[in-house]
mmCIF file of C-alpha atoms in Angstrom:
data_model
loop_
_atom_site.group_PDB
_atom_site.id
_atom_site.type_symbol
_atom_site.label_atom_id
_atom_site.label_comp_id
_atom_site.label_asym_id
_atom_site.label_seq_id
_atom_site.Cartn_x
_atom_site.Cartn_y
_atom_site.Cartn_z
ATOM 1 C CA MET A 1 -0.084 -0.038 -0.312
ATOM 2 C CA ARG A 2 3.235 2.500 0.922
ATOM 3 C CA LYS A 3 4.813 1.830 -2.202
ATOM 4 C CA ARG A 4 1.503 2.281 -4.265
ATOM 5 C CA LEU A 5 1.137 6.001 -2.964
ATOM 6 C CA GLY A 6 4.643 6.527 -4.065
ATOM 7 C CA SER A 7 3.902 5.736 -7.201
ATOM 8 C CA TRP A 8 4.261 7.965 -10.632
ATOM 9 C CA ASP A 9 0.542 7.804 -11.501
ATOM 10 C CA VAL A 10 -0.586 8.156 -7.731
ATOM 11 C CA LEU A 11 1.691 11.361 -8.326
ATOM 12 C CA VAL A 12 0.196 12.226 -11.426
ATOM 13 C CA ILE A 13 -3.326 11.982 -9.852
ATOM 14 C CA VAL A 14 -2.287 14.650 -7.339
ATOM 15 C CA VAL A 15 -0.464 17.229 -9.465
ATOM 16 C CA LEU A 16 -4.251 16.808 -11.455
ATOM 17 C CA ALA A 17 -5.709 17.670 -8.010
ATOM 18 C CA ILE A 18 -3.610 20.717 -8.045
ATOM 19 C CA VAL A 19 -3.766 22.445 -11.112
ATOM 20 C CA VAL A 20 -7.680 21.761 -11.014
ATOM 21 C CA VAL A 21 -7.607 23.850 -7.304
ATOM 22 C CA VAL A 22 -5.067 26.602 -8.474
ATOM 23 C CA SER A 23 -6.811 27.044 -11.424
ATOM 24 C CA SER A 24 -10.431 27.087 -10.116
ATOM 25 C CA VAL A 25 -9.117 29.979 -7.930
ATOM 26 C CA ALA A 26 -6.590 32.171 -9.940
ATOM 27 C CA VAL A 27 -8.552 31.324 -13.821
ATOM 28 C CA GLU A 28 -12.347 33.097 -13.858
ATOM 29 C CA GLY A 29 -14.561 30.807 -15.679
ATOM 30 C CA PHE A 30 -12.786 26.974 -14.952
ATOM 31 C CA ALA A 31 -15.163 26.428 -11.904
ATOM 32 C CA THR A 32 -17.840 26.249 -14.141
ATOM 33 C CA SER A 33 -20.010 23.124 -15.467
ATOM 34 C CA ARG A 34 -20.205 24.743 -19.050
ATOM 35 C CA PHE A 35 -16.413 24.931 -19.257
ATOM 36 C CA TRP A 36 -15.908 21.240 -17.846
ATOM 37 C CA GLY A 37 -18.509 20.201 -20.385
ATOM 38 C CA PHE A 38 -16.073 21.945 -23.344
ATOM 39 C CA LEU A 39 -13.045 20.345 -21.565
ATOM 40 C CA LEU A 40 -14.428 16.836 -21.529
ATOM 41 C CA LEU A 41 -15.255 17.346 -25.224
ATOM 42 C CA ASP A 42 -11.512 18.042 -26.220
ATOM 43 C CA VAL A 43 -10.408 14.920 -23.460
ATOM 44 C CA ILE A 44 -12.801 12.406 -25.773
ATOM 45 C CA PRO A 45 -10.587 12.033 -29.054
ATOM 46 C CA ILE A 46 -7.355 11.986 -27.119
ATOM 47 C CA ALA A 47 -8.612 9.879 -24.127
ATOM 48 C CA LEU A 48 -9.907 7.519 -27.288
ATOM 49 C CA ILE A 49 -6.781 6.879 -28.577
ATOM 50 C CA ALA A 50 -4.542 6.692 -25.404
ATOM 51 C CA LEU A 51 -6.318 3.372 -24.918
ATOM 52 C CA PRO A 52 -4.848 0.852 -27.554
ATOM 53 C CA MET A 53 -1.981 3.336 -27.563
ATOM 54 C CA THR A 54 -1.223 2.189 -23.930
ATOM 55 C CA LEU A 55 -1.348 -1.212 -24.886
ATOM 56 C CA VAL A 56 1.128 -0.850 -27.876
ATOM 57 C CA VAL A 57 3.687 1.366 -26.031
ATOM 58 C CA ILE A 58 3.625 -1.051 -22.999
ATOM 59 C CA THR A 59 4.980 -3.975 -25.543
ATOM 60 C CA GLY A 60 7.609 -1.819 -26.905
ATOM 61 C CA GLU A 61 6.522 -0.260 -29.708
ATOM 62 C CA ILE A 62 4.758 3.263 -30.660
ATOM 63 C CA ASP A 63 2.115 4.481 -33.567
ATOM 64 C CA LEU A 64 3.016 8.070 -34.548
ATOM 65 C CA SER A 65 0.616 7.829 -37.163
ATOM 66 C CA VAL A 66 -2.264 7.921 -35.250
ATOM 67 C CA ALA A 67 -3.582 11.507 -35.975
ATOM 68 C CA SER A 68 -2.980 11.421 -39.474
ATOM 69 C CA VAL A 69 -5.089 7.850 -39.512
ATOM 70 C CA LEU A 70 -7.537 10.496 -38.244
ATOM 71 C CA GLY A 71 -7.425 12.876 -40.607
ATOM 72 C CA LEU A 72 -7.728 10.550 -43.709
ATOM 73 C CA SER A 73 -10.823 9.173 -42.230
ATOM 74 C CA SER A 74 -12.014 12.525 -41.568
ATOM 75 C CA ALA A 75 -11.277 13.297 -45.392
ATOM 76 C CA VAL A 76 -13.011 10.079 -46.627
ATOM 77 C CA MET A 77 -15.837 11.018 -44.614
ATOM 78 C CA GLY A 78 -16.081 14.561 -46.306
ATOM 79 C CA GLN A 79 -15.957 12.583 -49.822
ATOM 80 C CA LEU A 80 -18.151 9.697 -48.608
ATOM 81 C CA TRP A 81 -20.792 12.560 -47.797
ATOM 82 C CA MET A 82 -20.619 14.795 -50.933
ATOM 83 C CA SER A 83 -21.103 11.373 -53.012
ATOM 84 C CA GLY A 84 -24.593 11.128 -51.391
ATOM 85 C CA VAL A 85 -23.697 7.971 -49.208
ATOM 86 C CA PRO A 86 -25.382 8.050 -46.284
ATOM 87 C CA LEU A 87 -23.610 8.353 -42.583
ATOM 88 C CA PRO A 88 -25.122 5.447 -40.985
ATOM 89 C CA LEU A 89 -23.091 3.514 -44.081
ATOM 90 C CA ILE A 90 -20.009 5.790 -43.953
ATOM 91 C CA LEU A 91 -19.181 4.876 -39.927
ATOM 92 C CA PRO A 92 -18.334 1.028 -40.777
ATOM 93 C CA ILE A 93 -16.513 2.123 -43.838
ATOM 94 C CA ILE A 94 -14.109 4.613 -41.719
ATOM 95 C CA LEU A 95 -13.590 1.798 -39.091
ATOM 96 C CA LEU A 96 -12.644 -1.157 -41.971
ATOM 97 C CA LEU A 97 -10.578 1.814 -43.705
ATOM 98 C CA GLY A 98 -8.781 2.367 -39.996
ATOM 99 C CA MET A 99 -8.630 -1.405 -39.588
ATOM 100 C CA VAL A 100 -6.855 -1.596 -42.939
ATOM 101 C CA LEU A 101 -4.361 1.532 -42.039
ATOM 102 C CA GLY A 102 -3.128 -0.111 -38.959
ATOM 103 C CA ALA A 103 -2.740 -3.514 -41.065
ATOM 104 C CA VAL A 104 0.069 -1.549 -43.276
ATOM 105 C CA ASN A 105 1.955 -0.235 -40.282
ATOM 106 C CA GLY A 106 1.445 -3.867 -38.333
ATOM 107 C CA LEU A 107 2.986 -5.830 -41.932
ATOM 108 C CA PHE A 108 5.807 -3.512 -41.590
ATOM 109 C CA VAL A 109 6.538 -4.151 -38.066
ATOM 110 C CA THR A 110 6.277 -7.610 -37.348
ATOM 111 C CA GLY A 111 6.395 -8.817 -41.232
ATOM 112 C CA PHE A 112 9.316 -7.202 -42.048
ATOM 113 C CA GLY A 113 10.786 -6.714 -38.361
ATOM 114 C CA LEU A 114 11.179 -2.373 -39.148
ATOM 115 C CA PRO A 115 11.170 -0.567 -35.895
ATOM 116 C CA SER A 116 7.792 0.479 -35.262
ATOM 117 C CA LEU A 117 8.883 4.386 -34.621
ATOM 118 C CA ALA A 118 10.127 4.531 -38.676
ATOM 119 C CA VAL A 119 7.600 2.799 -39.674
ATOM 120 C CA THR A 120 4.804 5.068 -38.267
ATOM 121 C CA ILE A 121 6.989 8.185 -38.938
ATOM 122 C CA GLY A 122 6.507 7.109 -42.489
ATOM 123 C CA THR A 123 2.706 6.464 -42.610
ATOM 124 C CA LEU A 124 2.036 9.800 -41.005
ATOM 125 C CA ALA A 125 3.152 11.729 -43.876
ATOM 126 C CA LEU A 126 1.895 9.007 -46.382
ATOM 127 C CA TYR A 127 -1.698 9.143 -44.238
ATOM 128 C CA ARG A 128 -1.777 12.942 -44.077
ATOM 129 C CA GLY A 129 -0.534 13.140 -48.003
ATOM 130 C CA LEU A 130 -3.132 10.669 -49.261
ATOM 131 C CA ALA A 131 -5.970 12.582 -47.047
ATOM 132 C CA TYR A 132 -4.978 15.725 -49.063
ATOM 133 C CA VAL A 133 -5.366 13.804 -51.900
ATOM 134 C CA VAL A 134 -8.909 12.751 -51.481
ATOM 135 C CA LEU A 135 -10.135 16.030 -49.984
ATOM 136 C CA GLY A 136 -7.477 18.534 -50.742
ATOM 137 C CA ASP A 137 -7.918 22.014 -49.276
ATOM 138 C CA LYS A 138 -11.560 21.601 -49.287
ATOM 139 C CA ALA A 139 -13.978 21.611 -45.969
ATOM 140 C CA VAL A 140 -16.790 19.417 -46.427
ATOM 141 C CA ALA A 141 -19.376 20.760 -43.410
ATOM 142 C CA ASP A 142 -22.859 20.198 -44.291
ATOM 143 C CA PHE A 143 -23.622 17.167 -42.413
ATOM 144 C CA PRO A 144 -27.115 17.125 -40.801
ATOM 145 C CA PHE A 145 -27.407 18.576 -37.016
ATOM 146 C CA SER A 146 -29.118 15.270 -36.051
ATOM 147 C CA TRP A 147 -25.641 13.586 -36.280
ATOM 148 C CA THR A 148 -23.551 16.574 -35.304
ATOM 149 C CA GLY A 149 -25.741 17.425 -32.361
ATOM 150 C CA ASN A 150 -26.326 14.526 -30.502
ATOM 151 C CA MET A 151 -22.767 13.658 -30.869
ATOM 152 C CA ILE A 152 -22.264 16.701 -28.289
ATOM 153 C CA GLU A 153 -25.134 16.318 -26.561
ATOM 154 C CA ALA A 154 -25.022 16.057 -22.633
ATOM 155 C CA LEU A 155 -26.366 13.741 -20.232
ATOM 156 C CA PRO A 156 -29.456 14.912 -18.818
ATOM 157 C CA GLY A 157 -29.386 17.486 -15.874
ATOM 158 C CA THR A 158 -25.666 17.584 -16.924
ATOM 159 C CA THR A 159 -22.912 19.144 -19.244
ATOM 160 C CA VAL A 160 -20.964 16.440 -19.398
ATOM 161 C CA PRO A 161 -21.139 14.315 -22.523
ATOM 162 C CA TRP A 162 -22.851 11.285 -23.365
ATOM 163 C CA VAL A 163 -19.458 9.835 -25.517
ATOM 164 C CA ALA A 164 -17.315 10.843 -22.217
ATOM 165 C CA LEU A 165 -19.425 8.277 -20.492
ATOM 166 C CA VAL A 166 -18.871 5.660 -23.626
ATOM 167 C CA VAL A 167 -15.350 6.632 -23.653
ATOM 168 C CA ALA A 168 -15.224 5.747 -19.542
ATOM 169 C CA VAL A 169 -16.834 2.766 -20.246
ATOM 170 C CA LEU A 170 -14.397 1.696 -22.923
ATOM 171 C CA ALA A 171 -11.550 2.504 -19.794
ATOM 172 C CA VAL A 172 -12.577 0.347 -17.996
ATOM 173 C CA ILE A 173 -12.448 -2.118 -20.574
ATOM 174 C CA PHE A 174 -9.094 -1.633 -21.519
ATOM 175 C CA GLY A 175 -7.911 -2.122 -18.090
ATOM 176 C CA ILE A 176 -9.521 -4.813 -17.118
ATOM 177 C CA VAL A 177 -7.588 -6.582 -20.190
ATOM 178 C CA LEU A 178 -4.666 -4.917 -19.119
ATOM 179 C CA HIS A 179 -4.184 -5.650 -15.923
ATOM 180 C CA ALA A 180 -6.320 -8.515 -15.135
ATOM 181 C CA THR A 181 -6.566 -11.109 -17.682
ATOM 182 C CA PRO A 182 -4.183 -13.473 -19.203
ATOM 183 C CA ILE A 183 -3.691 -10.936 -22.232
ATOM 184 C CA GLY A 184 -2.347 -7.852 -20.053
ATOM 185 C CA ARG A 185 0.455 -9.980 -18.558
ATOM 186 C CA ALA A 186 1.575 -11.356 -22.261
ATOM 187 C CA LEU A 187 1.454 -7.186 -23.171
ATOM 188 C CA PHE A 188 3.617 -6.799 -20.469
ATOM 189 C CA ALA A 189 6.075 -9.861 -21.045
ATOM 190 C CA MET A 190 6.676 -8.839 -24.182
ATOM 191 C CA GLY A 191 7.339 -5.011 -23.118
ATOM 192 C CA ASN A 192 10.159 -6.799 -20.815
ATOM 193 C CA ASN A 193 11.664 -9.398 -23.128
ATOM 194 C CA ASP A 194 9.775 -10.464 -26.496
ATOM 195 C CA GLN A 195 12.373 -13.594 -26.756
ATOM 196 C CA ALA A 196 11.590 -14.494 -22.813
ATOM 197 C CA ALA A 197 7.997 -13.919 -24.063
ATOM 198 C CA THR A 198 8.109 -15.692 -26.922
ATOM 199 C CA PHE A 199 9.752 -18.875 -25.299
ATOM 200 C CA SER A 200 6.838 -19.060 -22.580
ATOM 201 C CA GLY A 201 4.018 -19.259 -25.781
ATOM 202 C CA ILE A 202 3.456 -15.924 -26.474
ATOM 203 C CA SER A 203 2.848 -14.945 -29.996
ATOM 204 C CA VAL A 204 4.241 -11.967 -30.162
ATOM 205 C CA ALA A 205 4.088 -10.995 -33.986
ATOM 206 C CA LYS A 206 0.373 -11.721 -34.211
ATOM 207 C CA THR A 207 -0.257 -10.151 -31.035
ATOM 208 C CA LYS A 208 1.324 -6.779 -31.920
ATOM 209 C CA PHE A 209 0.119 -6.385 -35.431
ATOM 210 C CA TRP A 210 -3.442 -6.823 -34.124
ATOM 211 C CA LEU A 211 -2.547 -4.220 -31.605
ATOM 212 C CA PHE A 212 -1.541 -2.101 -34.597
ATOM 213 C CA VAL A 213 -5.251 -2.840 -36.535
ATOM 214 C CA LEU A 214 -6.667 -1.609 -32.590
ATOM 215 C CA THR A 215 -4.797 1.395 -32.844
ATOM 216 C CA ALA A 216 -5.909 2.882 -36.020
ATOM 217 C CA THR A 217 -9.573 1.531 -36.095
ATOM 218 C CA ILE A 218 -9.941 3.632 -32.572
ATOM 219 C CA ALA A 219 -8.349 6.011 -34.262
ATOM 220 C CA SER A 220 -10.473 6.365 -37.434
ATOM 221 C CA LEU A 221 -13.275 6.152 -34.816
ATOM 222 C CA ALA A 222 -12.524 9.189 -32.962
ATOM 223 C CA GLY A 223 -11.839 10.729 -36.622
ATOM 224 C CA PHE A 224 -16.024 10.372 -37.145
ATOM 225 C CA PHE A 225 -15.980 11.613 -33.745
ATOM 226 C CA TRP A 226 -14.268 14.947 -34.404
ATOM 227 C CA THR A 227 -15.321 15.386 -37.793
ATOM 228 C CA MET A 228 -19.180 15.137 -35.986
ATOM 229 C CA ARG A 229 -17.835 17.579 -33.435
ATOM 230 C CA TYR A 230 -16.929 20.345 -35.408
ATOM 231 C CA ALA A 231 -19.487 19.909 -38.134
ATOM 232 C CA SER A 232 -16.368 19.780 -40.436
ATOM 233 C CA ALA A 233 -14.250 17.105 -42.457
ATOM 234 C CA ARG A 234 -10.952 18.555 -43.590
ATOM 235 C CA ALA A 235 -7.761 16.967 -44.374
ATOM 236 C CA ASP A 236 -6.190 18.376 -41.771
ATOM 237 C CA ASN A 237 -8.454 17.824 -39.278
ATOM 238 C CA GLY A 238 -6.343 16.351 -35.910
ATOM 239 C CA ALA A 239 -2.839 17.349 -36.655
ATOM 240 C CA GLY A 240 -0.302 17.214 -34.126
ATOM 241 C CA LEU A 241 -2.425 15.462 -31.964
ATOM 242 C CA GLU A 242 -0.288 12.316 -31.691
ATOM 243 C CA LEU A 243 2.125 14.475 -29.678
ATOM 244 C CA SER A 244 -0.301 15.047 -27.219
ATOM 245 C CA VAL A 245 -1.517 11.524 -26.837
ATOM 246 C CA VAL A 246 1.917 9.982 -26.813
ATOM 247 C CA ALA A 247 2.549 12.756 -24.002
ATOM 248 C CA ALA A 248 -0.761 11.756 -22.062
ATOM 249 C CA VAL A 249 0.428 8.035 -22.014
ATOM 250 C CA LEU A 250 4.146 8.805 -21.137
ATOM 251 C CA LEU A 251 2.611 11.411 -18.573
ATOM 252 C CA GLY A 252 0.605 8.310 -16.887
ATOM 253 C CA GLY A 253 3.607 6.557 -16.218
ATOM 254 C CA VAL A 254 3.879 3.832 -19.298
ATOM 255 C CA SER A 255 7.707 3.039 -19.832
ATOM 256 C CA ILE A 256 8.708 4.429 -23.397
ATOM 257 C CA PHE A 257 10.817 1.157 -23.237
ATOM 258 C CA GLY A 258 7.386 -0.905 -22.755
ATOM 259 C CA GLY A 259 7.210 -3.587 -19.859
ATOM 260 C CA ARG A 260 5.851 -0.983 -17.113
ATOM 261 C CA GLY A 261 2.387 1.577 -16.785
ATOM 262 C CA THR A 262 -1.103 1.669 -15.600
ATOM 263 C CA LEU A 263 -4.444 2.466 -17.366
ATOM 264 C CA VAL A 264 -5.443 4.893 -14.306
ATOM 265 C CA GLY A 265 -2.084 6.700 -14.954
ATOM 266 C CA VAL A 266 -2.928 7.049 -18.283
ATOM 267 C CA MET A 267 -6.191 8.706 -17.987
ATOM 268 C CA ALA A 268 -4.608 10.953 -15.004
ATOM 269 C CA GLY A 269 -2.114 11.616 -17.769
ATOM 270 C CA VAL A 270 -4.599 12.561 -20.302
ATOM 271 C CA LEU A 271 -6.979 15.023 -17.871
ATOM 272 C CA LEU A 272 -3.477 16.434 -16.393
ATOM 273 C CA LEU A 273 -2.539 17.879 -20.077
ATOM 274 C CA ILE A 274 -6.036 18.666 -21.701
ATOM 275 C CA THR A 275 -6.933 20.711 -18.254
ATOM 276 C CA LEU A 276 -3.452 22.487 -18.150
ATOM 277 C CA ARG A 277 -3.918 23.251 -21.822
ATOM 278 C CA ASN A 278 -7.449 24.378 -21.145
ATOM 279 C CA ALA A 279 -6.578 26.372 -18.150
ATOM 280 C CA LEU A 280 -4.145 28.207 -20.088
ATOM 281 C CA GLN A 281 -6.165 28.869 -22.968
ATOM 282 C CA LEU A 282 -8.875 30.452 -20.631
ATOM 283 C CA ALA A 283 -6.352 32.679 -18.984
ATOM 284 C CA ASP A 284 -5.124 34.026 -22.242
ATOM 285 C CA VAL A 285 -2.002 32.627 -22.903
ATOM 286 C CA PRO A 286 -0.508 32.787 -25.706
ATOM 287 C CA ALA A 287 -0.204 29.738 -28.165
ATOM 288 C CA ASP A 288 3.680 29.238 -28.477
ATOM 289 C CA THR A 289 3.482 29.248 -24.791
ATOM 290 C CA LEU A 290 1.256 25.794 -24.983
ATOM 291 C CA THR A 291 3.277 24.424 -27.131
ATOM 292 C CA ILE A 292 6.389 24.431 -24.959
ATOM 293 C CA VAL A 293 3.938 23.687 -22.075
ATOM 294 C CA THR A 294 3.194 20.479 -23.913
ATOM 295 C CA GLY A 295 7.048 19.829 -25.168
ATOM 296 C CA THR A 296 8.113 20.180 -21.662
ATOM 297 C CA LEU A 297 5.624 17.965 -20.160
ATOM 298 C CA LEU A 298 6.879 15.224 -22.987
ATOM 299 C CA ILE A 299 10.156 15.692 -21.457
ATOM 300 C CA ILE A 300 8.924 15.352 -17.773
ATOM 301 C CA SER A 301 7.531 12.302 -18.780
ATOM 302 C CA VAL A 302 10.080 10.424 -20.244
ATOM 303 C CA VAL A 303 12.389 11.505 -17.663
ATOM 304 C CA GLY A 304 10.767 11.600 -14.774
ATOM 305 C CA PRO A 305 9.499 8.082 -14.135
ATOM 306 C CA ASN A 306 13.133 7.015 -14.606
ATOM 307 C CA ALA A 307 14.662 9.321 -12.792
ATOM 308 C CA ALA A 308 12.046 7.988 -9.791
ATOM 309 C CA ALA A 309 12.733 4.393 -10.268
ATOM 310 C CA MET A 310 16.808 4.851 -10.249
ATOM 311 C CA LEU A 311 16.229 7.308 -7.305
ATOM 312 C CA ARG A 312 14.535 4.762 -5.580
ATOM 313 C CA ALA A 313 16.838 1.790 -6.447
ATOM 314 C CA ARG A 314 20.231 3.691 -5.182
ATOM 315 C CA LEU A 315 18.060 4.801 -1.934
ATOM 316 C CA ARG A 316 17.013 0.118 -1.458
ATOM 317 C CA ARG A 317 20.549 -0.084 -2.377
ATOM 318 C CA ARG A 318 22.055 2.410 0.407
ATOM 319 C CA ARG A 319 19.454 1.185 3.040
ATOM 320 C CA PRO A 320 21.324 -1.001 5.621
ATOM 321 C CA ALA A 321 20.641 -5.172 5.747
ATOM 322 C CA VAL A 322 18.642 -6.552 8.992
ATOM 323 C CA SER A 323 20.491 -9.641 10.248
ATOM 324 C CA PRO A 324 18.488 -12.380 11.760
ATOM 325 C CA ALA A 325 20.103 -11.979 14.722
ATOM 326 C CA ALA A 326 18.550 -8.587 14.628
ATOM 327 C CA GLY A 327 15.932 -9.455 13.731
ATOM 328 C CA GLY A 328 14.960 -11.854 17.163
#
């Protein structure tokens, strides 16, 4: 219990609480239900993509193409809508597109043994470029209000978007899978040692392949939400979002080297990142400063947990051993 209280994800939750309290006092308009309704809408796409991204990073891989998958999905969505395809049919097409894009990432990483960092930087550019080929610089904005309005509809009597409840349920499911099932234990095992995991009977390549498929599929779903929320399909939708997703996952305590992390920490990291950013925006802090804050958090998220682990290890080595005689 004492060890748990001193963990990185608990520290992130404490910092989140401090940011909320300080912002409520210092930033006008922060402590209002209306502001929190908008904040939760900003949380949704990042939280959605962070769920599968957490699993990918725990296995020691990374997917930087997620924002471009979102943009390409939005562009295809706009093109299909202009061609007269109904929205109930567009949604499964978009999800299928995400599966294909994720399969391409997975094939290069697991089939050809290429580093996921290099592969997904390449597909980041490729998918964004394809989005501009599909839709160009146009914006498609004539989606029916019955869809765009319902997508951001709040739960009765609250300002909490109903979609946030869906994301919360998904977070619980991902948390159970990661922390309470053999699948989760296999993911941690892969992150600690690929070869050892293979010898223990885990199909490493097959598991990683499907993780890339899952990540891109959910990024496409986030693209659908993004397009409906802003009632605008554009090729540049979600540009740069991968930085926020990765920052939130690492800030939540997931090791960039794999094998360590919790879903609770990641969700706290997402909330901390978005709360801090929106509080600074509300306080009229310039956009350049917001970028600096995000970059700083990303550095802290990489360096912090490892520095804390090294400090704990050093303290354990310095602690005097208790002899059997001394113990009675």
